[in-house]
mmCIF file of C-alpha atoms in Angstrom:
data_model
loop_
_atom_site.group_PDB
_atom_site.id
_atom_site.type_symbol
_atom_site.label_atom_id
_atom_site.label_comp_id
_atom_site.label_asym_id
_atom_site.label_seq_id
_atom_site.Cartn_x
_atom_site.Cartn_y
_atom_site.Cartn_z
ATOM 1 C CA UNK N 8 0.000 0.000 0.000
ATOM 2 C CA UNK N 9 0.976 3.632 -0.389
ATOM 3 C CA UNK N 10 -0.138 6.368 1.790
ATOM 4 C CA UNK N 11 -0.222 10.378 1.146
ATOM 5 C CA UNK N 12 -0.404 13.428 2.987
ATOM 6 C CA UNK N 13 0.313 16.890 3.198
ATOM 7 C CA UNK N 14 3.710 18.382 4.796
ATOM 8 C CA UNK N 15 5.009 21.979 3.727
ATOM 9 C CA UNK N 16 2.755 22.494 0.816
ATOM 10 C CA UNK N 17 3.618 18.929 -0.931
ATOM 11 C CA UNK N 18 2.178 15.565 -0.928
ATOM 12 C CA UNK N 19 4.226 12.883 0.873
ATOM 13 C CA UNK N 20 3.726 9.127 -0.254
ATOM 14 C CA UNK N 21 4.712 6.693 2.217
ATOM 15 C CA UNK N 22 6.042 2.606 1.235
ATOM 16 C CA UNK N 23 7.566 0.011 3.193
ATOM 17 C CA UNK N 24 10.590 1.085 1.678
ATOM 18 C CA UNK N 25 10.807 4.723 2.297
ATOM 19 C CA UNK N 26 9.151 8.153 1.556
ATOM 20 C CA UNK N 27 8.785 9.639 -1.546
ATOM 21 C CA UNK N 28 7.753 13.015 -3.517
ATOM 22 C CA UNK N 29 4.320 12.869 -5.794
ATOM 23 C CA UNK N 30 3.107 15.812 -7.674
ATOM 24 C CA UNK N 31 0.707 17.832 -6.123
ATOM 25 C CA UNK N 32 -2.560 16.870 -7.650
ATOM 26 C CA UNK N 33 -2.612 14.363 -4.758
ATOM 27 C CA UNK N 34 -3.784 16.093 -2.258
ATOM 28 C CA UNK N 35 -4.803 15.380 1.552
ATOM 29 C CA UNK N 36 -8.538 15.688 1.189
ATOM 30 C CA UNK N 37 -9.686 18.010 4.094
ATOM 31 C CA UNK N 38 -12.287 19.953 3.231
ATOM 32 C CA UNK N 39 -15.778 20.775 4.414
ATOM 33 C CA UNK N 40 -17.003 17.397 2.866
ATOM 34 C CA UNK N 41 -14.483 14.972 5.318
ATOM 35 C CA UNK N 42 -16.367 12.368 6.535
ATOM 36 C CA UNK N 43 -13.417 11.706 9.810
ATOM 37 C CA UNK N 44 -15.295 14.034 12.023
ATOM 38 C CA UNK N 45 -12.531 13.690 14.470
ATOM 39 C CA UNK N 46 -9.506 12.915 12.497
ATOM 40 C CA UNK N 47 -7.468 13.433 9.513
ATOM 41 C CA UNK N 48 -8.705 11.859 6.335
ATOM 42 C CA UNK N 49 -6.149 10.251 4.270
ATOM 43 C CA UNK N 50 -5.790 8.291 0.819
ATOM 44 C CA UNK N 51 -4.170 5.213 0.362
ATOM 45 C CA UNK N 52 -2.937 4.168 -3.326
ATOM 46 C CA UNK N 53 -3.648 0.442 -3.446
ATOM 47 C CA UNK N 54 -1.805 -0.400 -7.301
ATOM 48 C CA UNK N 55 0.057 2.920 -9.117
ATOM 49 C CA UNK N 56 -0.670 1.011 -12.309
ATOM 50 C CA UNK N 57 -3.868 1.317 -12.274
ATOM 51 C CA UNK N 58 -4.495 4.302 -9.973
ATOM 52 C CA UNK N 59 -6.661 2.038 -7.562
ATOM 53 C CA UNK N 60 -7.154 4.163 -4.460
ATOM 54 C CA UNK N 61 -9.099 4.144 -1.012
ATOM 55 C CA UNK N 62 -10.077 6.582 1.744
ATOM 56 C CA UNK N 63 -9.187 5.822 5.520
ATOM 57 C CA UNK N 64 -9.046 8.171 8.735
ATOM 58 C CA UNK N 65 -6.163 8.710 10.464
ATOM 59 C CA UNK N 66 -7.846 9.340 14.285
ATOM 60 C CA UNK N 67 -6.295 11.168 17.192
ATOM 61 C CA UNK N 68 -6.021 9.055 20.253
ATOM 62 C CA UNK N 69 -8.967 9.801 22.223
ATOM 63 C CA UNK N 70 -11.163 8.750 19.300
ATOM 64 C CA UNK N 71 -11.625 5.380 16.695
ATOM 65 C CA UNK N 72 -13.718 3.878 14.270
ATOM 66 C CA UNK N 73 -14.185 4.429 10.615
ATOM 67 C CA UNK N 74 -14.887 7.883 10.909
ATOM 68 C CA UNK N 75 -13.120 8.855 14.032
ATOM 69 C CA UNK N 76 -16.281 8.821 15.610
ATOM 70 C CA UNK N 77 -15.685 6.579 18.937
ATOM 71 C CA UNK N 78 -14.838 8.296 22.095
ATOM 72 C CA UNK N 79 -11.761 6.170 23.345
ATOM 73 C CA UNK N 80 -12.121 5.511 27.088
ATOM 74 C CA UNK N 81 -9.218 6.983 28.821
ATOM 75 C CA UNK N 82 -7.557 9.874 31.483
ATOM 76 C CA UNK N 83 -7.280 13.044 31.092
ATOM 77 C CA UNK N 84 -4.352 13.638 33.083
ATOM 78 C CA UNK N 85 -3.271 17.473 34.465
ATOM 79 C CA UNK N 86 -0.146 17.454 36.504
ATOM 80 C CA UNK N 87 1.741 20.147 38.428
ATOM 81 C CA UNK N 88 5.071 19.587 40.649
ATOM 82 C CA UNK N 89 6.579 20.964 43.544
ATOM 83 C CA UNK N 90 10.317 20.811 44.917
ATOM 84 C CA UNK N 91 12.333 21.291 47.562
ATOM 85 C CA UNK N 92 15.075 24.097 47.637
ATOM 86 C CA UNK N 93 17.900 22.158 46.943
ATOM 87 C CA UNK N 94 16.184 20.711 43.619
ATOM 88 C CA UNK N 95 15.321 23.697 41.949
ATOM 89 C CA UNK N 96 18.041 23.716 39.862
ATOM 90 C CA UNK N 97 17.851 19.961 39.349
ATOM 91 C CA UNK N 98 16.476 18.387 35.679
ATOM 92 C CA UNK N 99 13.795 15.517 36.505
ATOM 93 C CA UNK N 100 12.685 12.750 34.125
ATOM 94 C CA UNK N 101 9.238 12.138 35.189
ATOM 95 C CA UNK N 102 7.329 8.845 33.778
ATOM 96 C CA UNK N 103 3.908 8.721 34.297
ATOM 97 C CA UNK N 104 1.755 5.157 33.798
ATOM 98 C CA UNK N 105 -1.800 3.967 33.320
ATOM 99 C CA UNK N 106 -1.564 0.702 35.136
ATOM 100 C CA UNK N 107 -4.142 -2.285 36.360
ATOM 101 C CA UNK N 108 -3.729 -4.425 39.382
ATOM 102 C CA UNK N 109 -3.509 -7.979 37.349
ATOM 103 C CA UNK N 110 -0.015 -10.048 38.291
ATOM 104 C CA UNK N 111 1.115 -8.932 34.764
ATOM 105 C CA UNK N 112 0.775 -5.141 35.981
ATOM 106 C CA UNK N 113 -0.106 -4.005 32.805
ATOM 107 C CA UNK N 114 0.747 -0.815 31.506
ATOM 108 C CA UNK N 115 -1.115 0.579 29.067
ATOM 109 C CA UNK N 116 0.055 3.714 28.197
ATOM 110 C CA UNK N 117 2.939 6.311 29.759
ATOM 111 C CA UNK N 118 3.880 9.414 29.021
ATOM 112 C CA UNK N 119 7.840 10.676 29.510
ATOM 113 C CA UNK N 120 8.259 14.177 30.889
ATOM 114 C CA UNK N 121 11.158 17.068 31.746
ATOM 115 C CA UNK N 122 10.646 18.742 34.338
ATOM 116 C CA UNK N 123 13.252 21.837 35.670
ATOM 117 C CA UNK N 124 11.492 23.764 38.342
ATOM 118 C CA UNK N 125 13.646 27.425 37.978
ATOM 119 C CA UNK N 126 11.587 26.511 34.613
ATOM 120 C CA UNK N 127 8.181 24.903 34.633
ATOM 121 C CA UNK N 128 7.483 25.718 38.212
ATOM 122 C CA UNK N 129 4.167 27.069 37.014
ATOM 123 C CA UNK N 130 3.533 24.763 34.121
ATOM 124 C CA UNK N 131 0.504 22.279 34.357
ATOM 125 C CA UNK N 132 1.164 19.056 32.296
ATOM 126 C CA UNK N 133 -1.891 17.957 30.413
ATOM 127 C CA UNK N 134 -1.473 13.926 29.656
ATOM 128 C CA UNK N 135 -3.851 11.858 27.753
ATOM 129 C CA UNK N 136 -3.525 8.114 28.729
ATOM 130 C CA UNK N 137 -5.573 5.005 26.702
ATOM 131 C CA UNK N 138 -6.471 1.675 28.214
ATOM 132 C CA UNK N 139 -5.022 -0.702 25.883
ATOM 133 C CA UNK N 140 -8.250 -2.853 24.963
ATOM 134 C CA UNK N 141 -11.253 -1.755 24.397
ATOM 135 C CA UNK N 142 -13.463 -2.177 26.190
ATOM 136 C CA UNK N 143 -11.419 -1.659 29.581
ATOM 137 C CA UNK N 144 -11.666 -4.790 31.553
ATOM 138 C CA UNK N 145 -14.600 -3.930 34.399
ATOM 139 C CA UNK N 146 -12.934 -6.762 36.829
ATOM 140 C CA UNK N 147 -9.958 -4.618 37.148
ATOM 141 C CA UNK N 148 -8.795 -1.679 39.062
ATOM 142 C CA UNK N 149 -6.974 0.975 37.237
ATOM 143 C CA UNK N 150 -4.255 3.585 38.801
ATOM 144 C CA UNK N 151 -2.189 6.335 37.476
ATOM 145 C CA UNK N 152 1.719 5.954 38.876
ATOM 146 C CA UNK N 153 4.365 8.267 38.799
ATOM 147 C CA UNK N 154 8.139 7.523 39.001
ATOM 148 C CA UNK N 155 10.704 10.367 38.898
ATOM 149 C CA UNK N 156 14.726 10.431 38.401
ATOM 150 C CA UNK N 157 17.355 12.662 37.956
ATOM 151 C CA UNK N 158 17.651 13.076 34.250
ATOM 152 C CA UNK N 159 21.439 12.860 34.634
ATOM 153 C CA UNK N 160 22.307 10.728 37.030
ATOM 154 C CA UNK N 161 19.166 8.734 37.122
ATOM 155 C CA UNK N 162 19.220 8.275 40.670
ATOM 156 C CA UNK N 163 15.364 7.386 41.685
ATOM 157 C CA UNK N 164 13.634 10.506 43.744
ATOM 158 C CA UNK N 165 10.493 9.302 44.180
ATOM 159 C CA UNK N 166 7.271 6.973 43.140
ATOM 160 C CA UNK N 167 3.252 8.219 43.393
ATOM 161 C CA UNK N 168 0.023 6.544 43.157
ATOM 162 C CA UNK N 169 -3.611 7.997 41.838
ATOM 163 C CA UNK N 170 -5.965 4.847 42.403
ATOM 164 C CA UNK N 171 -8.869 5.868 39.683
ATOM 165 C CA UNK N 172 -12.091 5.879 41.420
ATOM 166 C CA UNK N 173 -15.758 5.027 39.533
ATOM 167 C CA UNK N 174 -13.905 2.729 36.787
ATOM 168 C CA UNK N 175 -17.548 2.364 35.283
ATOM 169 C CA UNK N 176 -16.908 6.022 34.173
ATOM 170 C CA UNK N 177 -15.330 5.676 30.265
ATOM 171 C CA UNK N 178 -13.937 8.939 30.768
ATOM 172 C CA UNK N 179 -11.321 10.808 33.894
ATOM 173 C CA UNK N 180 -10.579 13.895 33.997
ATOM 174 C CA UNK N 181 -7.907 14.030 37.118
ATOM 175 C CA UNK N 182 -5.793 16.855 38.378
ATOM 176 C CA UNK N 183 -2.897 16.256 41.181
ATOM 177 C CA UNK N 184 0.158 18.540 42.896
ATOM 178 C CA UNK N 185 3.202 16.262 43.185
ATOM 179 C CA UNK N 186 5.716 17.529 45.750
ATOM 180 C CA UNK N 187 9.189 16.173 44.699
ATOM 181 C CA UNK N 188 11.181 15.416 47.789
ATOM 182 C CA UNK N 189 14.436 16.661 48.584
ATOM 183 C CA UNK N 190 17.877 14.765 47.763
ATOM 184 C CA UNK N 191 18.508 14.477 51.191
ATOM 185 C CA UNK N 192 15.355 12.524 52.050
ATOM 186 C CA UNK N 193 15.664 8.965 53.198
ATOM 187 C CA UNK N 194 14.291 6.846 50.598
ATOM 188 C CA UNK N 195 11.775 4.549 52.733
ATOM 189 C CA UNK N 196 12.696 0.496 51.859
ATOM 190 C CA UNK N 197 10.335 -2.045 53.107
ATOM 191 C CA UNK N 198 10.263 -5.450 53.110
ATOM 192 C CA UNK N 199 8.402 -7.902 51.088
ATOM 193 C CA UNK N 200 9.493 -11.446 50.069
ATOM 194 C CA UNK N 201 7.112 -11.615 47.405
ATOM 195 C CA UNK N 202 9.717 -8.744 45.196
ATOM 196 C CA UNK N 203 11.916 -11.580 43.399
ATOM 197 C CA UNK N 204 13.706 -10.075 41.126
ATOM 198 C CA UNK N 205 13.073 -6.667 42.548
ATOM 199 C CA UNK N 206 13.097 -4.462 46.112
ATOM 200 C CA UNK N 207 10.034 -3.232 47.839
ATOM 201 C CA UNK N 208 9.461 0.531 47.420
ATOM 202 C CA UNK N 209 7.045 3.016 49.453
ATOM 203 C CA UNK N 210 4.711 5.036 47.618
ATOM 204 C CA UNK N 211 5.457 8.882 48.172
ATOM 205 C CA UNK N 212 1.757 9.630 48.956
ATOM 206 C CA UNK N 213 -0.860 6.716 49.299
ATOM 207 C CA UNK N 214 -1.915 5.274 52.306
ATOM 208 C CA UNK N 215 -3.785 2.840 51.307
ATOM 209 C CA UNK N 216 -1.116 1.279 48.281
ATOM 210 C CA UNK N 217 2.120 1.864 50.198
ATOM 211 C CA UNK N 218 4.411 -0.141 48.494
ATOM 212 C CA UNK N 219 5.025 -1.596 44.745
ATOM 213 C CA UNK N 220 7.735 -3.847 43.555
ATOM 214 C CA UNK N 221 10.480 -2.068 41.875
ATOM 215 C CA UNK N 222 11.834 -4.631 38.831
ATOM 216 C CA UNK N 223 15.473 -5.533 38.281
ATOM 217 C CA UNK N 224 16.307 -5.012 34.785
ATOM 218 C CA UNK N 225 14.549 -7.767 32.249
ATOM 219 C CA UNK N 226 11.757 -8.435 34.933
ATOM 220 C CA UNK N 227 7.917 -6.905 35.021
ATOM 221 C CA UNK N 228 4.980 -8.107 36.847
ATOM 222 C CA UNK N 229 3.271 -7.033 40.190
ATOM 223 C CA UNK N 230 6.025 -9.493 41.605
ATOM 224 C CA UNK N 231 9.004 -9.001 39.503
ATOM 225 C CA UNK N 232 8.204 -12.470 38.156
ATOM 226 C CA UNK N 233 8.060 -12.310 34.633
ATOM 227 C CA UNK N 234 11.366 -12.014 32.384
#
């Protein structure tokens, strides 16, 4: 297949191979008449010899179907952060995770961040995060969680958990402060033998989900079981 669209004024075809030019008379076709209500609409050259053609929608990730017209269910994510005095100067990578509560601890989406606070300090961070089948399993429970390192040393700061509330909802809109803490802070261990191929860490902020198995290299899963 052979797809084309619009950059800079000319039509871009893209092939398995590579990207190439095509003259402009193939244009991306948005006009009043676009049937992707939500999305992009794009043609798709099946056979250059004959000229054989068909229209598809590229969607944006909150919305799918045919015609873009499926609300995705998902969070609407707005973030701020706080630090201490010693960290202001300090460059964070901040990693921030739709995850369920299976023994395969899912995740189905993340988002990667920079954060500097002498620069964003009053920046909010709006993240969209998708569940990864639809529809969202309704035997799970669903939490946003939040790891944050030093972008250049990568030493690990800190860890935060949002439990989502009302899962029957297909839609969260969520808003949280995160206060980053300071360098000198003990980082709380804790113990639990279940962590195989991991250590147990202590949430930042929940009471009720204290800890979470932090993974070795190669491992995942709730228990650091699975290579």
């Amino acid at each position: 297949g052979l797809t084309e669209f619009n950059t800079d004024n000319q039509t871009t075809s893209i092939r398995p191979s590579g990207i190439i030019r095509r003259p402009q008379q193939y244009e991306l076709m948005m006009n009043r008449k676009n049937p992707c209500s939500r999305g992009i609409q794009l043609r798709v050259w099946l056979n250059e010899q004959n000229n054989s053609t068909t229209n598809t929608c590229l969607c944006p990730p909150s919305y799918y179907g045919d015609h873009c017209q499926n609300q995705n269910q998902r969070v609407s994510l707005t973030m701020a952060f706080r630090v201490m005095s010693d960290s202001r100067s300090t460059l964070f990578t901040i990693i921030i995770s739709l995850i369920d509560d299976s023994e395969q601890r899912i995740i189905h989406s993340y988002e990667q961040l920079s954060y500097l606070s002498i620069r964003d300090c009053k920046t909010k961070f709006n993240v969209y995060l998708v569940y990864s089948n639809r529809p969202k399993s309704q035997t799970r429970n669903y939490s946003i969680h939040v790891d944050i390192y030093e972008k250049i040393s990568l030493n690990y700061r800190a860890s935060f958990l949002y439990p989502i509330e009302f899962p029957f909802l297909p839609v969260h809109r969520l808003a949280f402060i995160a206060t980053i803490p300071s360098s000198k802070d003990f980082i709380k261990s804790c113990s639990n033998l279940k962590c195989i191929h991991g250590k147990c860490v202590m949430y930042s902020n929940s009471r009720d989900h204290p800890t979470y198995c932090q993974c070795n290299a190669g491992w995942s899963g709730q228990y650091c079981t699975i290579p």
